[in-house]
């Protein structure tokens, strides 16, 4: 490593603009994109207007024209094997590539067999009419989803009925969507009928009750702490109101409660039918010519500001980010005592388009690969994506794939747009995030639970020195990158190998097993 660091390109720190674009357009405040999303797609066996945008070399209008979309009324069968994707093989079969090979799932399958004690306790809990839990969940949709999972588990711990969670209006996105706009409420109730009673509202007997309000729950509390803190007051008042549940419940819970977390995350929280339908349509359009890769690109202005990183575009963009950070220092979530270059080498920065392109190429992604990209519009616009689109020209997002008017019902609803991204991403053959985050973690767990579908975790801390070494031959660079990612392709990984891991990200061993009689529920 010392030899490698001695060969680092000396120009990199003083000229960090590998993705140079034209001058930035004037932006006075953060431009937040649709970066939130999560669960609720159908399984492989169940798959069933925004103006056109030109992203990189792909023209959405040409795409829709060559597909033959002449109107909004398109029969489902007409979508199969028709899209030409500018150069894809007409028979819809792409040559086998190592890149598309799936990891060995070691025969792990969903395994949610609850204990006898848990099942015996369920009857009393679902019959109870005295205790009710109200929760207000906040943040992006994935944060909200995490909090909903925790709310169900807390209701179970307290033996209370859960009132359908209230989604706090996000001041950044301005999305006023309710639970039933995003998720299938009736399915949510049915799926959890034997675990927790879900009600749409407080009964008349409790409407005038003044609830016990708690908004400062400590981080990572245990079931014992929750019972000691709330149960006596809940029995007395009948209603408990919790706010700010993000990461409040411990990730290390008893086995039955871990299984309940998986049941909520992977079975109960399904997207609402209109969202699910469109998401699966777009996924089918991507798949009509064979396998596809989904990328979650974290390249929006607010991401660069929050991480304390620079996108490698130009000095003007760096100044824009620095100014925003000075005006709003509370946004910086990365380690404030580190310089940008220290954060970069520590693997704390999102990958930019050039780095994503080099990584994919080194991992063997073919130039003909069809790529769906999820996320908000990147800082620098489509020019910021040029290093990617030049290397991989078959590059699409939901606006490229949707028919005229299909996205209109979801306009100005960031949660629903993010849900569509999630569905298309989860249905992909390969998924890779450019940076960590709630969506990436959600998809990692979901793909594991679906049989360990390929998920590339960029090994940023170890690979970036090689990216900066300009003297390294391309063949050697590719060999090193592949070796670094040999065990980062979505293989089964035990949650219990490290304390504090979320079972909805690492479902083995609590929620998956190799038992031939595995139980899915």
mmCIF file with all atom_site columns, N, CA and C in Angstrom, residues 52-85:
data_model
loop_
_atom_site.group_PDB
_atom_site.id
_atom_site.type_symbol
_atom_site.label_atom_id
_atom_site.label_alt_id
_atom_site.label_comp_id
_atom_site.label_asym_id
_atom_site.label_entity_id
_atom_site.label_seq_id
_atom_site.pdbx_PDB_ins_code
_atom_site.Cartn_x
_atom_site.Cartn_y
_atom_site.Cartn_z
_atom_site.occupancy
_atom_site.B_iso_or_equiv
_atom_site.pdbx_formal_charge
_atom_site.auth_seq_id
_atom_site.auth_comp_id
_atom_site.auth_asym_id
_atom_site.auth_atom_id
_atom_site.pdbx_PDB_model_num
ATOM 1   N N  . UNK A 1 52 ? -40.346 14.685 -22.349 1.00 0.00 ? 52 UNK A N  1
ATOM 2   C CA . UNK A 1 52 ? -39.234 13.781 -22.632 1.00 0.00 ? 52 UNK A CA 1
ATOM 3   C C  . UNK A 1 52 ? -37.936 14.455 -22.280 1.00 0.00 ? 52 UNK A C  1
ATOM 4   N N  . UNK A 1 53 ? -37.009 13.618 -21.735 1.00 0.00 ? 53 UNK A N  1
ATOM 5   C CA . UNK A 1 53 ? -35.700 14.152 -21.385 1.00 0.00 ? 53 UNK A CA 1
ATOM 6   C C  . UNK A 1 53 ? -34.623 13.406 -22.141 1.00 0.00 ? 53 UNK A C  1
ATOM 7   N N  . UNK A 1 54 ? -33.603 14.138 -22.495 1.00 0.00 ? 54 UNK A N  1
ATOM 8   C CA . UNK A 1 54 ? -32.461 13.533 -23.158 1.00 0.00 ? 54 UNK A CA 1
ATOM 9   C C  . UNK A 1 54 ? -31.361 13.381 -22.122 1.00 0.00 ? 54 UNK A C  1
ATOM 10  N N  . UNK A 1 55 ? -31.097 12.134 -21.698 1.00 0.00 ? 55 UNK A N  1
ATOM 11  C CA . UNK A 1 55 ? -30.054 11.879 -20.715 1.00 0.00 ? 55 UNK A CA 1
ATOM 12  C C  . UNK A 1 55 ? -28.905 11.201 -21.418 1.00 0.00 ? 55 UNK A C  1
ATOM 13  N N  . UNK A 1 56 ? -27.760 11.873 -21.458 1.00 0.00 ? 56 UNK A N  1
ATOM 14  C CA . UNK A 1 56 ? -26.611 11.327 -22.167 1.00 0.00 ? 56 UNK A CA 1
ATOM 15  C C  . UNK A 1 56 ? -26.928 11.182 -23.632 1.00 0.00 ? 56 UNK A C  1
ATOM 16  N N  . UNK A 1 57 ? -26.758 9.974  -24.172 1.00 0.00 ? 57 UNK A N  1
ATOM 17  C CA . UNK A 1 57 ? -26.962 9.761  -25.592 1.00 0.00 ? 57 UNK A CA 1
ATOM 18  C C  . UNK A 1 57 ? -28.346 9.207  -25.893 1.00 0.00 ? 57 UNK A C  1
ATOM 19  N N  . UNK A 1 58 ? -29.200 9.086  -24.867 1.00 0.00 ? 58 UNK A N  1
ATOM 20  C CA . UNK A 1 58 ? -30.503 8.476  -25.071 1.00 0.00 ? 58 UNK A CA 1
ATOM 21  C C  . UNK A 1 58 ? -31.568 9.543  -25.196 1.00 0.00 ? 58 UNK A C  1
ATOM 22  N N  . UNK A 1 59 ? -32.364 9.481  -26.248 1.00 0.00 ? 59 UNK A N  1
ATOM 23  C CA . UNK A 1 59 ? -33.454 10.406 -26.420 1.00 0.00 ? 59 UNK A CA 1
ATOM 24  C C  . UNK A 1 59 ? -34.753 9.680  -26.111 1.00 0.00 ? 59 UNK A C  1
ATOM 25  N N  . UNK A 1 60 ? -35.472 10.156 -25.116 1.00 0.00 ? 60 UNK A N  1
ATOM 26  C CA . UNK A 1 60 ? -36.660 9.442  -24.667 1.00 0.00 ? 60 UNK A CA 1
ATOM 27  C C  . UNK A 1 60 ? -37.705 9.340  -25.766 1.00 0.00 ? 60 UNK A C  1
ATOM 28  N N  . UNK A 1 61 ? -37.866 10.385 -26.547 1.00 0.00 ? 61 UNK A N  1
ATOM 29  C CA . UNK A 1 61 ? -38.879 10.354 -27.598 1.00 0.00 ? 61 UNK A CA 1
ATOM 30  C C  . UNK A 1 61 ? -38.543 9.309  -28.647 1.00 0.00 ? 61 UNK A C  1
ATOM 31  N N  . UNK A 1 62 ? -37.263 9.240  -29.023 1.00 0.00 ? 62 UNK A N  1
ATOM 32  C CA . UNK A 1 62 ? -36.851 8.221  -29.992 1.00 0.00 ? 62 UNK A CA 1
ATOM 33  C C  . UNK A 1 62 ? -37.063 6.834  -29.418 1.00 0.00 ? 62 UNK A C  1
ATOM 34  N N  . UNK A 1 63 ? -36.762 6.681  -28.109 1.00 0.00 ? 63 UNK A N  1
ATOM 35  C CA . UNK A 1 63 ? -36.930 5.396  -27.457 1.00 0.00 ? 63 UNK A CA 1
ATOM 36  C C  . UNK A 1 63 ? -38.380 4.952  -27.534 1.00 0.00 ? 63 UNK A C  1
ATOM 37  N N  . UNK A 1 64 ? -39.284 5.847  -27.146 1.00 0.00 ? 64 UNK A N  1
ATOM 38  C CA . UNK A 1 64 ? -40.699 5.480  -27.139 1.00 0.00 ? 64 UNK A CA 1
ATOM 39  C C  . UNK A 1 64 ? -41.208 5.239  -28.551 1.00 0.00 ? 64 UNK A C  1
ATOM 40  N N  . UNK A 1 65 ? -40.677 6.005  -29.516 1.00 0.00 ? 65 UNK A N  1
ATOM 41  C CA . UNK A 1 65 ? -41.107 5.840  -30.893 1.00 0.00 ? 65 UNK A CA 1
ATOM 42  C C  . UNK A 1 65 ? -40.700 4.480  -31.444 1.00 0.00 ? 65 UNK A C  1
ATOM 43  N N  . UNK A 1 66 ? -39.454 4.097  -31.176 1.00 0.00 ? 66 UNK A N  1
ATOM 44  C CA . UNK A 1 66 ? -38.985 2.825  -31.729 1.00 0.00 ? 66 UNK A CA 1
ATOM 45  C C  . UNK A 1 66 ? -39.619 1.643  -31.016 1.00 0.00 ? 66 UNK A C  1
ATOM 46  N N  . UNK A 1 67 ? -40.048 1.860  -29.763 1.00 0.00 ? 67 UNK A N  1
ATOM 47  C CA . UNK A 1 67 ? -40.754 0.800  -29.064 1.00 0.00 ? 67 UNK A CA 1
ATOM 48  C C  . UNK A 1 67 ? -42.140 0.616  -29.647 1.00 0.00 ? 67 UNK A C  1
ATOM 49  N N  . UNK A 1 68 ? -42.666 1.685  -30.236 1.00 0.00 ? 68 UNK A N  1
ATOM 50  C CA . UNK A 1 68 ? -43.981 1.613  -30.838 1.00 0.00 ? 68 UNK A CA 1
ATOM 51  C C  . UNK A 1 68 ? -45.079 2.080  -29.929 1.00 0.00 ? 68 UNK A C  1
ATOM 52  N N  . UNK A 1 69 ? -44.745 2.950  -28.956 1.00 0.00 ? 69 UNK A N  1
ATOM 53  C CA . UNK A 1 69 ? -45.750 3.474  -28.046 1.00 0.00 ? 69 UNK A CA 1
ATOM 54  C C  . UNK A 1 69 ? -46.448 4.656  -28.711 1.00 0.00 ? 69 UNK A C  1
ATOM 55  N N  . UNK A 1 70 ? -47.548 4.416  -29.337 1.00 0.00 ? 70 UNK A N  1
ATOM 56  C CA . UNK A 1 70 ? -48.229 5.512  -30.024 1.00 0.00 ? 70 UNK A CA 1
ATOM 57  C C  . UNK A 1 70 ? -49.268 6.186  -29.184 1.00 0.00 ? 70 UNK A C  1
ATOM 58  N N  . UNK A 1 71 ? -49.708 5.553  -28.117 1.00 0.00 ? 71 UNK A N  1
ATOM 59  C CA . UNK A 1 71 ? -50.724 6.151  -27.262 1.00 0.00 ? 71 UNK A CA 1
ATOM 60  C C  . UNK A 1 71 ? -50.564 5.608  -25.861 1.00 0.00 ? 71 UNK A C  1
ATOM 61  N N  . UNK A 1 72 ? -51.392 6.098  -24.945 1.00 0.00 ? 72 UNK A N  1
ATOM 62  C CA . UNK A 1 72 ? -51.323 5.617  -23.576 1.00 0.00 ? 72 UNK A CA 1
ATOM 63  C C  . UNK A 1 72 ? -51.896 4.221  -23.429 1.00 0.00 ? 72 UNK A C  1
ATOM 64  N N  . UNK A 1 73 ? -52.702 3.791  -24.399 1.00 0.00 ? 73 UNK A N  1
ATOM 65  C CA . UNK A 1 73 ? -53.336 2.487  -24.313 1.00 0.00 ? 73 UNK A CA 1
ATOM 66  C C  . UNK A 1 73 ? -52.439 1.452  -24.977 1.00 0.00 ? 73 UNK A C  1
ATOM 67  N N  . UNK A 1 74 ? -51.612 0.822  -24.174 1.00 0.00 ? 74 UNK A N  1
ATOM 68  C CA . UNK A 1 74 ? -50.675 -0.168 -24.684 1.00 0.00 ? 74 UNK A CA 1
ATOM 69  C C  . UNK A 1 74 ? -50.963 -1.491 -23.994 1.00 0.00 ? 74 UNK A C  1
ATOM 70  N N  . UNK A 1 75 ? -51.209 -2.509 -24.769 1.00 0.00 ? 75 UNK A N  1
ATOM 71  C CA . UNK A 1 75 ? -51.481 -3.818 -24.181 1.00 0.00 ? 75 UNK A CA 1
ATOM 72  C C  . UNK A 1 75 ? -50.208 -4.369 -23.562 1.00 0.00 ? 75 UNK A C  1
ATOM 73  N N  . UNK A 1 76 ? -50.386 -5.100 -22.454 1.00 0.00 ? 76 UNK A N  1
ATOM 74  C CA . UNK A 1 76 ? -49.228 -5.591 -21.721 1.00 0.00 ? 76 UNK A CA 1
ATOM 75  C C  . UNK A 1 76 ? -48.343 -6.479 -22.573 1.00 0.00 ? 76 UNK A C  1
ATOM 76  N N  . UNK A 1 77 ? -48.974 -7.311 -23.423 1.00 0.00 ? 77 UNK A N  1
ATOM 77  C CA . UNK A 1 77 ? -48.158 -8.217 -24.221 1.00 0.00 ? 77 UNK A CA 1
ATOM 78  C C  . UNK A 1 77 ? -47.305 -7.484 -25.241 1.00 0.00 ? 77 UNK A C  1
ATOM 79  N N  . UNK A 1 78 ? -47.713 -6.259 -25.597 1.00 0.00 ? 78 UNK A N  1
ATOM 80  C CA . UNK A 1 78 ? -46.933 -5.512 -26.589 1.00 0.00 ? 78 UNK A CA 1
ATOM 81  C C  . UNK A 1 78 ? -45.625 -5.012 -26.019 1.00 0.00 ? 78 UNK A C  1
ATOM 82  N N  . UNK A 1 79 ? -45.461 -5.100 -24.686 1.00 0.00 ? 79 UNK A N  1
ATOM 83  C CA . UNK A 1 79 ? -44.239 -4.614 -24.071 1.00 0.00 ? 79 UNK A CA 1
ATOM 84  C C  . UNK A 1 79 ? -43.153 -5.673 -24.028 1.00 0.00 ? 79 UNK A C  1
ATOM 85  N N  . UNK A 1 80 ? -43.501 -6.918 -24.323 1.00 0.00 ? 80 UNK A N  1
ATOM 86  C CA . UNK A 1 80 ? -42.563 -8.016 -24.137 1.00 0.00 ? 80 UNK A CA 1
ATOM 87  C C  . UNK A 1 80 ? -41.720 -8.236 -25.383 1.00 0.00 ? 80 UNK A C  1
ATOM 88  N N  . UNK A 1 81 ? -40.411 -8.119 -25.224 1.00 0.00 ? 81 UNK A N  1
ATOM 89  C CA . UNK A 1 81 ? -39.503 -8.409 -26.323 1.00 0.00 ? 81 UNK A CA 1
ATOM 90  C C  . UNK A 1 81 ? -39.573 -7.426 -27.461 1.00 0.00 ? 81 UNK A C  1
ATOM 91  N N  . UNK A 1 82 ? -40.043 -6.194 -27.210 1.00 0.00 ? 82 UNK A N  1
ATOM 92  C CA . UNK A 1 82 ? -40.211 -5.243 -28.300 1.00 0.00 ? 82 UNK A CA 1
ATOM 93  C C  . UNK A 1 82 ? -39.182 -4.136 -28.270 1.00 0.00 ? 82 UNK A C  1
ATOM 94  N N  . UNK A 1 83 ? -38.798 -3.689 -27.058 1.00 0.00 ? 83 UNK A N  1
ATOM 95  C CA . UNK A 1 83 ? -37.932 -2.524 -26.954 1.00 0.00 ? 83 UNK A CA 1
ATOM 96  C C  . UNK A 1 83 ? -36.567 -2.801 -27.571 1.00 0.00 ? 83 UNK A C  1
ATOM 97  N N  . UNK A 1 84 ? -36.113 -1.935 -28.447 1.00 0.00 ? 84 UNK A N  1
ATOM 98  C CA . UNK A 1 84 ? -34.850 -2.149 -29.135 1.00 0.00 ? 84 UNK A CA 1
ATOM 99  C C  . UNK A 1 84 ? -33.675 -1.547 -28.389 1.00 0.00 ? 84 UNK A C  1
ATOM 100 N N  . UNK A 1 85 ? -33.922 -0.589 -27.484 1.00 0.00 ? 85 UNK A N  1
ATOM 101 C CA . UNK A 1 85 ? -32.876 -0.007 -26.653 1.00 0.00 ? 85 UNK A CA 1
ATOM 102 C C  . UNK A 1 85 ? -31.614 0.328  -27.446 1.00 0.00 ? 85 UNK A C  1
#
